[in-house]
PDB file of C-alpha atoms in Angstrom:
ATOM      1  CA  UNK A   1      92.464  96.247 169.632  1.00 47.00           C
ATOM      2  CA  UNK A   2      95.531  97.384 167.600  1.00 50.00           C
ATOM      3  CA  UNK A   3      95.339  99.985 164.559  1.00 49.00           C
ATOM      4  CA  UNK A   4      96.007  96.927 162.293  1.00 49.00           C
ATOM      5  CA  UNK A   5      93.488  94.757 163.659  1.00 48.00           C
ATOM      6  CA  UNK A   6      90.886  97.572 163.313  1.00 43.00           C
ATOM      7  CA  UNK A   7      91.738  97.744 159.774  1.00 44.00           C
ATOM      8  CA  UNK A   8      91.621  94.275 159.177  1.00 52.00           C
ATOM      9  CA  UNK A   9      88.293  94.104 160.955  1.00 52.00           C
ATOM     10  CA  UNK A  10      86.942  96.743 158.642  1.00 57.00           C
ATOM     11  CA  UNK A  11      88.217  95.008 155.465  1.00 60.00           C
ATOM     12  CA  UNK A  12      86.570  91.925 156.771  1.00 55.00           C
ATOM     13  CA  UNK A  13      83.264  93.540 157.135  1.00 56.00           C
ATOM     14  CA  UNK A  14      83.563  95.038 153.759  1.00 66.00           C
ATOM     15  CA  UNK A  15      84.643  91.738 152.046  1.00 63.00           C
ATOM     16  CA  UNK A  16      81.527  90.004 153.658  1.00 54.00           C
ATOM     17  CA  UNK A  17      79.372  92.821 152.517  1.00 57.00           C
ATOM     18  CA  UNK A  18      80.753  92.316 149.092  1.00 55.00           C
ATOM     19  CA  UNK A  19      80.190  88.610 148.893  1.00 56.00           C
ATOM     20  CA  UNK A  20      76.694  89.133 150.564  1.00 57.00           C
ATOM     21  CA  UNK A  21      75.974  91.493 147.525  1.00 61.00           C
ATOM     22  CA  UNK A  22      77.004  89.120 145.073  1.00 61.00           C
ATOM     23  CA  UNK A  23      74.777  86.183 146.450  1.00 61.00           C
ATOM     24  CA  UNK A  24      71.801  88.858 146.314  1.00 61.00           C
ATOM     25  CA  UNK A  25      72.587  89.383 142.974  1.00 61.00           C
ATOM     26  CA  UNK A  26      72.538  85.604 142.176  1.00 61.00           C
ATOM     27  CA  UNK A  27      69.514  85.136 143.965  1.00 58.00           C
ATOM     28  CA  UNK A  28      67.553  87.786 141.740  1.00 60.00           C
ATOM     29  CA  UNK A  29      68.903  86.491 138.568  1.00 56.00           C
ATOM     30  CA  UNK A  30      68.114  83.214 139.504  1.00 58.00           C
ATOM     31  CA  UNK A  31      64.401  84.389 140.110  1.00 59.00           C
ATOM     32  CA  UNK A  32      64.241  86.448 137.026  1.00 65.00           C
ATOM     33  CA  UNK A  33      65.434  83.613 134.970  1.00 65.00           C
ATOM     34  CA  UNK A  34      63.302  81.076 136.425  1.00 59.00           C
ATOM     35  CA  UNK A  35      60.469  81.898 139.158  1.00 64.00           C
ATOM     36  CA  UNK A  36      60.262  78.089 139.865  1.00 82.00           C
ATOM     37  CA  UNK A  37      63.745  77.902 140.976  1.00 85.00           C
ATOM     38  CA  UNK A  38      64.147  77.099 144.961  1.00 86.00           C
ATOM     39  CA  UNK A  39      67.501  78.675 145.220  1.00 84.00           C
ATOM     40  CA  UNK A  40      66.534  82.185 144.934  1.00 85.00           C
ATOM     41  CA  UNK A  41      63.993  81.733 147.593  1.00 90.00           C
ATOM     42  CA  UNK A  42      66.256  80.065 149.772  1.00 87.00           C
ATOM     43  CA  UNK A  43      69.044  82.366 149.339  1.00 84.00           C
ATOM     44  CA  UNK A  44      67.002  85.505 149.637  1.00 87.00           C
ATOM     45  CA  UNK A  45      65.530  84.275 153.152  1.00 89.00           C
ATOM     46  CA  UNK A  46      68.896  83.168 154.404  1.00 87.00           C
ATOM     47  CA  UNK A  47      70.536  86.507 153.711  1.00 84.00           C
ATOM     48  CA  UNK A  48      67.738  88.604 155.099  1.00 88.00           C
ATOM     49  CA  UNK A  49      67.394  86.269 158.325  1.00 90.00           C
ATOM     50  CA  UNK A  50      71.096  84.950 159.190  1.00 82.00           C
ATOM     51  CA  UNK A  51      72.225  87.953 161.173  1.00 81.00           C
ATOM     52  CA  UNK A  52      68.772  87.941 163.459  1.00 89.00           C
ATOM     53  CA  UNK A  53      69.573  86.959 167.181  1.00 85.00           C
ATOM     54  CA  UNK A  54      66.333  87.449 168.731  1.00 91.00           C
ATOM     55  CA  UNK A  55      62.851  88.785 168.970  1.00 94.00           C
ATOM     56  CA  UNK A  56      62.677  92.481 168.048  1.00 94.00           C
ATOM     57  CA  UNK A  57      61.966  94.649 171.150  1.00 94.00           C
ATOM     58  CA  UNK A  58      58.396  94.851 171.954  1.00 94.00           C
ATOM     59  CA  UNK A  59      55.788  96.216 174.439  1.00 94.00           C
ATOM     60  CA  UNK A  60      52.659  94.186 174.960  1.00 92.00           C
ATOM     61  CA  UNK A  61      53.568  92.542 171.714  1.00 93.00           C
ATOM     62  CA  UNK A  62      53.958  95.852 169.801  1.00 94.00           C
ATOM     63  CA  UNK A  63      57.286  96.444 168.352  1.00 96.00           C
ATOM     64  CA  UNK A  64      58.779  99.889 167.208  1.00 96.00           C
ATOM     65  CA  UNK A  65      59.081  98.462 163.435  1.00 96.00           C
ATOM     66  CA  UNK A  66      57.340 100.929 160.943  1.00 96.00           C
ATOM     67  CA  UNK A  67      54.261  99.097 159.398  1.00 94.00           C
ATOM     68  CA  UNK A  68      53.875  98.740 155.863  1.00 95.00           C
ATOM     69  CA  UNK A  69      51.435 101.373 154.185  1.00 94.00           C
ATOM     70  CA  UNK A  70      47.860 100.585 154.271  1.00 91.00           C
ATOM     71  CA  UNK A  71      47.720 100.882 150.398  1.00 93.00           C
ATOM     72  CA  UNK A  72      50.441  98.272 150.192  1.00 94.00           C
ATOM     73  CA  UNK A  73      48.491  95.980 152.684  1.00 92.00           C
ATOM     74  CA  UNK A  74      45.219  96.242 150.580  1.00 92.00           C
ATOM     75  CA  UNK A  75      46.958  95.749 147.272  1.00 93.00           C
ATOM     76  CA  UNK A  76      48.456  92.343 148.568  1.00 94.00           C
ATOM     77  CA  UNK A  77      45.487  91.250 149.839  1.00 90.00           C
ATOM     78  CA  UNK A  78      43.455  92.333 146.717  1.00 90.00           C
ATOM     79  CA  UNK A  79      45.602  90.316 144.803  1.00 91.00           C
ATOM     80  CA  UNK A  80      45.399  87.399 147.021  1.00 88.00           C
ATOM     81  CA  UNK A  81      41.659  87.481 147.048  1.00 83.00           C
ATOM     82  CA  UNK A  82      41.675  88.177 143.077  1.00 84.00           C
ATOM     83  CA  UNK A  83      43.590  85.095 142.732  1.00 82.00           C
ATOM     84  CA  UNK A  84      46.659  86.549 140.456  1.00 88.00           C
ATOM     85  CA  UNK A  85      49.065  84.208 141.411  1.00 90.00           C
ATOM     86  CA  UNK A  86      51.923  85.546 139.410  1.00 92.00           C
ATOM     87  CA  UNK A  87      51.407  89.101 140.466  1.00 93.00           C
ATOM     88  CA  UNK A  88      51.056  88.537 144.114  1.00 94.00           C
ATOM     89  CA  UNK A  89      54.257  86.563 143.926  1.00 93.00           C
ATOM     90  CA  UNK A  90      56.328  89.367 142.346  1.00 92.00           C
ATOM     91  CA  UNK A  91      54.472  92.103 144.853  1.00 94.00           C
ATOM     92  CA  UNK A  92      55.118  89.799 148.039  1.00 95.00           C
ATOM     93  CA  UNK A  93      58.700  88.626 147.243  1.00 93.00           C
ATOM     94  CA  UNK A  94      59.654  92.181 146.090  1.00 91.00           C
ATOM     95  CA  UNK A  95      58.931  93.613 149.453  1.00 93.00           C
ATOM     96  CA  UNK A  96      60.261  90.912 151.686  1.00 93.00           C
ATOM     97  CA  UNK A  97      63.707  92.615 152.249  1.00 90.00           C
ATOM     98  CA  UNK A  98      61.730  95.968 153.290  1.00 93.00           C
ATOM     99  CA  UNK A  99      59.780  93.938 155.781  1.00 96.00           C
ATOM    100  CA  UNK A 100      61.657  90.921 156.798  1.00 94.00           C
ATOM    101  CA  UNK A 101      59.538  90.128 159.855  1.00 97.00           C
ATOM    102  CA  UNK A 102      56.146  90.339 158.034  1.00 97.00           C
ATOM    103  CA  UNK A 103      55.250  86.788 157.700  1.00 97.00           C
ATOM    104  CA  UNK A 104      52.257  87.296 155.740  1.00 96.00           C
ATOM    105  CA  UNK A 105      54.385  87.826 152.779  1.00 97.00           C
ATOM    106  CA  UNK A 106      55.812  84.480 153.038  1.00 96.00           C
ATOM    107  CA  UNK A 107      52.560  83.022 153.102  1.00 95.00           C
ATOM    108  CA  UNK A 108      51.191  84.801 150.092  1.00 95.00           C
ATOM    109  CA  UNK A 109      54.774  83.672 148.279  1.00 94.00           C
ATOM    110  CA  UNK A 110      53.899  80.129 149.087  1.00 93.00           C
ATOM    111  CA  UNK A 111      50.378  80.094 148.256  1.00 92.00           C
ATOM    112  CA  UNK A 112      51.302  81.745 144.967  1.00 92.00           C
ATOM    113  CA  UNK A 113      53.779  79.050 144.406  1.00 92.00           C
ATOM    114  CA  UNK A 114      51.172  76.316 145.263  1.00 89.00           C
ATOM    115  CA  UNK A 115      48.812  77.832 142.762  1.00 88.00           C
ATOM    116  CA  UNK A 116      51.129  78.186 139.959  1.00 89.00           C
ATOM    117  CA  UNK A 117      51.184  74.364 139.716  1.00 86.00           C
ATOM    118  CA  UNK A 118      53.622  71.129 139.705  1.00 85.00           C
ATOM    119  CA  UNK A 119      56.814  73.136 138.108  1.00 89.00           C
ATOM    120  CA  UNK A 120      56.630  75.753 141.434  1.00 90.00           C
ATOM    121  CA  UNK A 121      56.639  72.703 144.185  1.00 89.00           C
ATOM    122  CA  UNK A 122      60.149  72.677 144.855  1.00 88.00           C
ATOM    123  CA  UNK A 123      60.175  76.380 145.367  1.00 90.00           C
ATOM    124  CA  UNK A 124      56.905  76.131 147.405  1.00 92.00           C
ATOM    125  CA  UNK A 125      58.658  73.802 149.689  1.00 90.00           C
ATOM    126  CA  UNK A 126      61.754  76.115 150.189  1.00 90.00           C
ATOM    127  CA  UNK A 127      59.779  78.921 151.091  1.00 93.00           C
ATOM    128  CA  UNK A 128      57.934  76.885 153.838  1.00 92.00           C
ATOM    129  CA  UNK A 129      61.161  75.248 155.018  1.00 90.00           C
ATOM    130  CA  UNK A 130      62.836  78.522 155.397  1.00 92.00           C
ATOM    131  CA  UNK A 131      59.769  80.282 156.785  1.00 94.00           C
ATOM    132  CA  UNK A 132      59.505  77.282 159.445  1.00 92.00           C
ATOM    133  CA  UNK A 133      63.044  77.146 160.743  1.00 90.00           C
ATOM    134  CA  UNK A 134      62.692  81.154 161.179  1.00 93.00           C
ATOM    135  CA  UNK A 135      59.672  80.584 163.480  1.00 93.00           C
ATOM    136  CA  UNK A 136      61.751  77.667 165.143  1.00 88.00           C
ATOM    137  CA  UNK A 137      64.701  79.858 165.959  1.00 87.00           C
ATOM    138  CA  UNK A 138      62.392  82.635 167.200  1.00 92.00           C
ATOM    139  CA  UNK A 139      58.992  81.148 168.757  1.00 91.00           C
ATOM    140  CA  UNK A 140      56.600  83.952 169.544  1.00 94.00           C
ATOM    141  CA  UNK A 141      57.666  85.859 166.217  1.00 96.00           C
ATOM    142  CA  UNK A 142      54.378  85.374 164.740  1.00 95.00           C
ATOM    143  CA  UNK A 143      52.509  87.143 167.635  1.00 94.00           C
ATOM    144  CA  UNK A 144      54.094  90.292 167.305  1.00 96.00           C
ATOM    145  CA  UNK A 145      52.922  93.458 165.473  1.00 95.00           C
ATOM    146  CA  UNK A 146      54.415  96.556 163.691  1.00 96.00           C
ATOM    147  CA  UNK A 147      54.375  99.790 165.496  1.00 95.00           C
ATOM    148  CA  UNK A 148      50.802 100.627 164.633  1.00 94.00           C
ATOM    149  CA  UNK A 149      49.279  97.213 165.640  1.00 93.00           C
ATOM    150  CA  UNK A 150      49.168  95.836 162.220  1.00 93.00           C
ATOM    151  CA  UNK A 151      50.241  91.965 163.167  1.00 94.00           C
ATOM    152  CA  UNK A 152      53.138  90.409 161.515  1.00 96.00           C
ATOM    153  CA  UNK A 153      50.869  87.358 161.046  1.00 95.00           C
ATOM    154  CA  UNK A 154      47.040  86.906 160.258  1.00 92.00           C
ATOM    155  CA  UNK A 155      45.003  84.171 161.509  1.00 89.00           C
ATOM    156  CA  UNK A 156      45.367  82.495 158.084  1.00 88.00           C
ATOM    157  CA  UNK A 157      49.186  82.916 158.603  1.00 92.00           C
ATOM    158  CA  UNK A 158      49.308  81.682 161.980  1.00 91.00           C
ATOM    159  CA  UNK A 159      47.271  78.380 160.676  1.00 88.00           C
ATOM    160  CA  UNK A 160      49.723  78.109 157.894  1.00 90.00           C
ATOM    161  CA  UNK A 161      52.910  78.296 160.165  1.00 92.00           C
ATOM    162  CA  UNK A 162      51.091  75.509 162.338  1.00 88.00           C
ATOM    163  CA  UNK A 163      50.937  73.384 159.183  1.00 85.00           C
ATOM    164  CA  UNK A 164      54.555  73.926 158.296  1.00 87.00           C
ATOM    165  CA  UNK A 165      55.978  73.953 161.815  1.00 85.00           C
ATOM    166  CA  UNK A 166      59.160  71.979 161.860  1.00 77.00           C
ATOM    167  CA  UNK A 167      58.080  70.030 165.070  1.00 59.00           C
ATOM    168  CA  UNK A 168      54.653  69.071 163.207  1.00 45.00           C
ATOM    169  CA  UNK A 169      56.493  66.351 161.228  1.00 44.00           C
ATOM    170  CA  UNK A 170      53.879  67.157 158.432  1.00 44.00           C
ATOM    171  CA  UNK A 171      54.398  68.390 155.060  1.00 44.00           C
ATOM    172  CA  UNK A 172      53.061  71.967 154.272  1.00 45.00           C
ATOM    173  CA  UNK A 173      49.550  72.492 153.406  1.00 47.00           C
ATOM    174  CA  UNK A 174      48.601  73.859 149.719  1.00 47.00           C
ATOM    175  CA  UNK A 175      45.927  76.399 149.189  1.00 45.00           C
ATOM    176  CA  UNK A 176      43.433  74.063 148.156  1.00 47.00           C
ATOM    177  CA  UNK A 177      44.089  72.097 151.648  1.00 48.00           C
ATOM    178  CA  UNK A 178      43.556  75.284 153.493  1.00 46.00           C
ATOM    179  CA  UNK A 179      40.230  75.697 151.994  1.00 45.00           C
ATOM    180  CA  UNK A 180      39.091  72.102 152.524  1.00 47.00           C
ATOM    181  CA  UNK A 181      40.090  72.579 156.297  1.00 50.00           C
ATOM    182  CA  UNK A 182      38.152  75.947 156.545  1.00 47.00           C
ATOM    183  CA  UNK A 183      35.161  74.202 155.086  1.00 52.00           C
ATOM    184  CA  UNK A 184      35.871  71.278 157.532  1.00 53.00           C
ATOM    185  CA  UNK A 185      35.802  73.349 160.346  1.00 55.00           C
ATOM    186  CA  UNK A 186      32.364  75.210 159.477  1.00 59.00           C
ATOM    187  CA  UNK A 187      30.785  71.840 158.637  1.00 67.00           C
ATOM    188  CA  UNK A 188      31.821  70.535 162.019  1.00 70.00           C
ATOM    189  CA  UNK A 189      30.672  73.782 163.645  1.00 73.00           C
ATOM    190  CA  UNK A 190      27.275  73.210 162.009  1.00 73.00           C
ATOM    191  CA  UNK A 191      27.084  69.822 163.075  1.00 78.00           C
ATOM    192  CA  UNK A 192      27.847  70.750 166.897  1.00 77.00           C
ATOM    193  CA  UNK A 193      25.067  73.286 166.687  1.00 74.00           C
ATOM    194  CA  UNK A 194      22.626  70.950 165.227  1.00 79.00           C
ATOM    195  CA  UNK A 195      23.098  68.564 167.930  1.00 83.00           C
ATOM    196  CA  UNK A 196      23.023  71.430 170.668  1.00 80.00           C
ATOM    197  CA  UNK A 197      19.692  72.735 169.407  1.00 79.00           C
ATOM    198  CA  UNK A 198      18.329  69.165 169.511  1.00 80.00           C
ATOM    199  CA  UNK A 199      19.757  69.034 173.259  1.00 83.00           C
ATOM    200  CA  UNK A 200      18.046  72.434 173.905  1.00 79.00           C
ATOM    201  CA  UNK A 201      14.771  71.137 172.554  1.00 78.00           C
ATOM    202  CA  UNK A 202      15.003  68.396 175.186  1.00 82.00           C
ATOM    203  CA  UNK A 203      15.322  70.812 178.147  1.00 82.00           C
ATOM    204  CA  UNK A 204      19.154  70.309 178.140  1.00 83.00           C
ATOM    205  CA  UNK A 205      20.132  73.920 177.770  1.00 80.00           C
ATOM    206  CA  UNK A 206      23.017  73.812 180.086  1.00 84.00           C
ATOM    207  CA  UNK A 207      24.412  70.526 178.972  1.00 85.00           C
ATOM    208  CA  UNK A 208      24.355  72.151 175.140  1.00 82.00           C
ATOM    209  CA  UNK A 209      26.276  75.218 176.259  1.00 82.00           C
ATOM    210  CA  UNK A 210      29.000  73.418 178.163  1.00 85.00           C
ATOM    211  CA  UNK A 211      29.601  71.128 175.187  1.00 84.00           C
ATOM    212  CA  UNK A 212      29.772  74.189 172.955  1.00 81.00           C
ATOM    213  CA  UNK A 213      31.982  76.199 175.528  1.00 82.00           C
ATOM    214  CA  UNK A 214      34.358  73.105 175.649  1.00 84.00           C
ATOM    215  CA  UNK A 215      34.548  73.176 171.833  1.00 80.00           C
ATOM    216  CA  UNK A 216      35.263  77.057 171.958  1.00 80.00           C
ATOM    217  CA  UNK A 217      38.137  76.668 174.626  1.00 80.00           C
ATOM    218  CA  UNK A 218      39.639  73.775 172.665  1.00 78.00           C
ATOM    219  CA  UNK A 219      39.996  75.641 169.440  1.00 71.00           C
ATOM    220  CA  UNK A 220      43.224  75.176 167.811  1.00 64.00           C
ATOM    221  CA  UNK A 221      43.215  78.320 165.878  1.00 66.00           C
ATOM    222  CA  UNK A 222      42.227  82.027 166.150  1.00 69.00           C
ATOM    223  CA  UNK A 223      39.844  81.490 163.098  1.00 73.00           C
ATOM    224  CA  UNK A 224      38.467  78.410 164.590  1.00 76.00           C
ATOM    225  CA  UNK A 225      37.722  80.114 167.689  1.00 79.00           C
ATOM    226  CA  UNK A 226      35.901  82.822 166.067  1.00 83.00           C
ATOM    227  CA  UNK A 227      33.785  80.456 164.306  1.00 83.00           C
ATOM    228  CA  UNK A 228      32.774  78.643 167.493  1.00 83.00           C
ATOM    229  CA  UNK A 229      32.261  82.152 169.195  1.00 86.00           C
ATOM    230  CA  UNK A 230      29.858  82.940 166.316  1.00 88.00           C
ATOM    231  CA  UNK A 231      28.049  79.580 166.420  1.00 84.00           C
ATOM    232  CA  UNK A 232      27.457  80.084 170.424  1.00 86.00           C
ATOM    233  CA  UNK A 233      26.197  83.739 170.034  1.00 87.00           C
ATOM    234  CA  UNK A 234      23.957  82.599 167.381  1.00 85.00           C
ATOM    235  CA  UNK A 235      22.451  79.645 169.182  1.00 83.00           C
ATOM    236  CA  UNK A 236      21.857  81.991 172.276  1.00 85.00           C
ATOM    237  CA  UNK A 237      20.010  84.537 170.171  1.00 86.00           C
ATOM    238  CA  UNK A 238      17.850  81.864 168.545  1.00 82.00           C
ATOM    239  CA  UNK A 239      16.784  80.381 171.863  1.00 81.00           C
ATOM    240  CA  UNK A 240      16.078  84.191 172.858  1.00 83.00           C
ATOM    241  CA  UNK A 241      18.808  84.105 175.432  1.00 84.00           C
ATOM    242  CA  UNK A 242      19.857  87.476 174.654  1.00 83.00           C
ATOM    243  CA  UNK A 243      21.605  88.748 177.918  1.00 85.00           C
ATOM    244  CA  UNK A 244      23.761  85.364 177.831  1.00 86.00           C
ATOM    245  CA  UNK A 245      24.781  86.340 174.152  1.00 87.00           C
ATOM    246  CA  UNK A 246      25.791  89.910 174.905  1.00 88.00           C
ATOM    247  CA  UNK A 247      29.221  88.993 176.387  1.00 90.00           C
ATOM    248  CA  UNK A 248      30.185  86.826 173.195  1.00 90.00           C
ATOM    249  CA  UNK A 249      28.845  89.898 170.929  1.00 91.00           C
ATOM    250  CA  UNK A 250      31.353  91.932 172.815  1.00 90.00           C
ATOM    251  CA  UNK A 251      34.102  89.366 172.316  1.00 89.00           C
ATOM    252  CA  UNK A 252      33.365  89.274 168.805  1.00 90.00           C
ATOM    253  CA  UNK A 253      34.047  92.878 168.285  1.00 89.00           C
ATOM    254  CA  UNK A 254      37.214  92.586 170.421  1.00 86.00           C
ATOM    255  CA  UNK A 255      38.570  89.782 168.310  1.00 83.00           C
ATOM    256  CA  UNK A 256      37.667  91.694 165.088  1.00 83.00           C
ATOM    257  CA  UNK A 257      39.802  94.619 166.307  1.00 79.00           C
ATOM    258  CA  UNK A 258      42.651  92.410 167.905  1.00 71.00           C
ATOM    259  CA  UNK A 259      43.218  90.485 164.541  1.00 69.00           C
ATOM    260  CA  UNK A 260      42.571  93.314 162.240  1.00 70.00           C
ATOM    261  CA  UNK A 261      40.126  91.197 160.536  1.00 76.00           C
ATOM    262  CA  UNK A 262      38.724  94.186 158.573  1.00 76.00           C
ATOM    263  CA  UNK A 263      42.011  94.333 156.670  1.00 69.00           C
ATOM    264  CA  UNK A 264      42.852  90.588 156.637  1.00 67.00           C
ATOM    265  CA  UNK A 265      39.540  88.679 156.470  1.00 75.00           C
ATOM    266  CA  UNK A 266      36.822  91.209 155.286  1.00 80.00           C
ATOM    267  CA  UNK A 267      34.408  88.024 154.845  1.00 83.00           C
ATOM    268  CA  UNK A 268      34.898  86.709 158.307  1.00 85.00           C
ATOM    269  CA  UNK A 269      34.994  90.377 159.945  1.00 87.00           C
ATOM    270  CA  UNK A 270      31.527  90.833 157.964  1.00 89.00           C
ATOM    271  CA  UNK A 271      29.991  87.700 159.113  1.00 89.00           C
ATOM    272  CA  UNK A 272      30.846  88.789 162.844  1.00 90.00           C
ATOM    273  CA  UNK A 273      30.021  92.378 162.618  1.00 92.00           C
ATOM    274  CA  UNK A 274      26.356  91.090 161.045  1.00 91.00           C
ATOM    275  CA  UNK A 275      26.023  88.609 164.278  1.00 89.00           C
ATOM    276  CA  UNK A 276      26.779  91.585 166.441  1.00 90.00           C
ATOM    277  CA  UNK A 277      24.131  93.900 164.585  1.00 89.00           C
ATOM    278  CA  UNK A 278      21.597  91.356 164.842  1.00 87.00           C
ATOM    279  CA  UNK A 279      22.283  90.605 168.390  1.00 86.00           C
ATOM    280  CA  UNK A 280      21.822  94.399 169.338  1.00 86.00           C
ATOM    281  CA  UNK A 281      18.602  94.810 167.336  1.00 83.00           C
ATOM    282  CA  UNK A 282      17.195  92.174 169.319  1.00 78.00           C
ATOM    283  CA  UNK A 283      17.589  94.304 172.340  1.00 76.00           C
ATOM    284  CA  UNK A 284      14.729  96.665 173.465  1.00 74.00           C
ATOM    285  CA  UNK A 285      17.598  98.775 175.162  1.00 75.00           C
ATOM    286  CA  UNK A 286      17.957 102.268 174.059  1.00 75.00           C
ATOM    287  CA  UNK A 287      21.519 102.529 175.281  1.00 74.00           C
ATOM    288  CA  UNK A 288      22.452 100.013 172.575  1.00 76.00           C
ATOM    289  CA  UNK A 289      21.331 102.190 169.529  1.00 79.00           C
ATOM    290  CA  UNK A 290      24.525 104.015 169.437  1.00 82.00           C
ATOM    291  CA  UNK A 291      26.560 100.807 169.373  1.00 85.00           C
ATOM    292  CA  UNK A 292      24.377  99.441 166.711  1.00 85.00           C
ATOM    293  CA  UNK A 293      25.002 102.622 164.577  1.00 87.00           C
ATOM    294  CA  UNK A 294      29.053 102.214 165.130  1.00 90.00           C
ATOM    295  CA  UNK A 295      28.473  98.559 163.953  1.00 89.00           C
ATOM    296  CA  UNK A 296      26.666  99.568 161.077  1.00 90.00           C
ATOM    297  CA  UNK A 297      29.299 102.139 160.080  1.00 89.00           C
ATOM    298  CA  UNK A 298      31.722  99.393 160.283  1.00 90.00           C
ATOM    299  CA  UNK A 299      29.722  97.110 157.967  1.00 90.00           C
ATOM    300  CA  UNK A 300      29.330  99.614 155.502  1.00 90.00           C
ATOM    301  CA  UNK A 301      32.961 100.048 155.059  1.00 86.00           C
ATOM    302  CA  UNK A 302      32.981  96.332 153.986  1.00 87.00           C
ATOM    303  CA  UNK A 303      29.814  95.817 152.331  1.00 87.00           C
ATOM    304  CA  UNK A 304      27.461  99.012 151.959  1.00 88.00           C
ATOM    305  CA  UNK A 305      24.482  96.948 150.655  1.00 87.00           C
ATOM    306  CA  UNK A 306      24.417  94.905 153.651  1.00 86.00           C
ATOM    307  CA  UNK A 307      24.553  98.054 155.818  1.00 84.00           C
ATOM    308  CA  UNK A 308      21.878  99.251 153.961  1.00 85.00           C
ATOM    309  CA  UNK A 309      19.770  96.070 154.558  1.00 83.00           C
ATOM    310  CA  UNK A 310      20.349  95.729 157.942  1.00 82.00           C
ATOM    311  CA  UNK A 311      19.822  99.506 158.888  1.00 76.00           C
ATOM    312  CA  UNK A 312      16.216  98.837 157.383  1.00 69.00           C
ATOM    313  CA  UNK A 313      15.562  95.997 159.881  1.00 56.00           C
TER     314      UNK A 313
END
């Protein structure tokens, strides 16, 4: 390359960066002027993701990308659980430039926009479309994690990604849709458990467990899988098949750890840990006492009162 070509290349780079900065300023101005303007959400994501050519380097799904501070994670999830849509929108959208692969941020933004009402529908659609296109270009991104193991996408975010996926041909779901689907999952599990109990009372234990295992294997999301596993474990404990329940209790602990549920879905984590604790309590095995103590400690970090109650059992 000749000196004048190098100079020209550098000038082109500077000019490109100059124009990109102008677009960033336009995007920021649009959002500050009108938080319902879809253009700002489209522009910010196109700028952040346009130069990504492939998945970040990873080993066993763990990248070298520094994770967000735990306090930031807690703050965002507290805002989400508290229902403060405007504050969550500002906090999540504002951190996207720092954590461009943290897909949870996009779900938080989308859910916030959905909660803010009809005026924000186009902005909500823009966030869903841009995020769906990113995953379409980089399939598997949602399964990766930051350097400390914090996932780019929680179970709820993965469910959301499935609902907005380009190949699905269906519109993105709103917050109320997600809650309804979660309730539907729980209702369906409860119905299947009732049928399985009826089969067991008729002496068809094997058939009942085969049916539930098929449901577990066919679960379409991580959350649904955990719900089915909890149901299987609960049923085995109910009919006093303690040894058969233990492998499922161990797997519940593993899935809570894999998906960092204590940070990202504390209610589901608490449900799973309580099930494990109750299962261990049913065993007259001294070697399991230390394991129960560990589970109680984890429960206490989520709900101290519940840990005290279980500890007295």
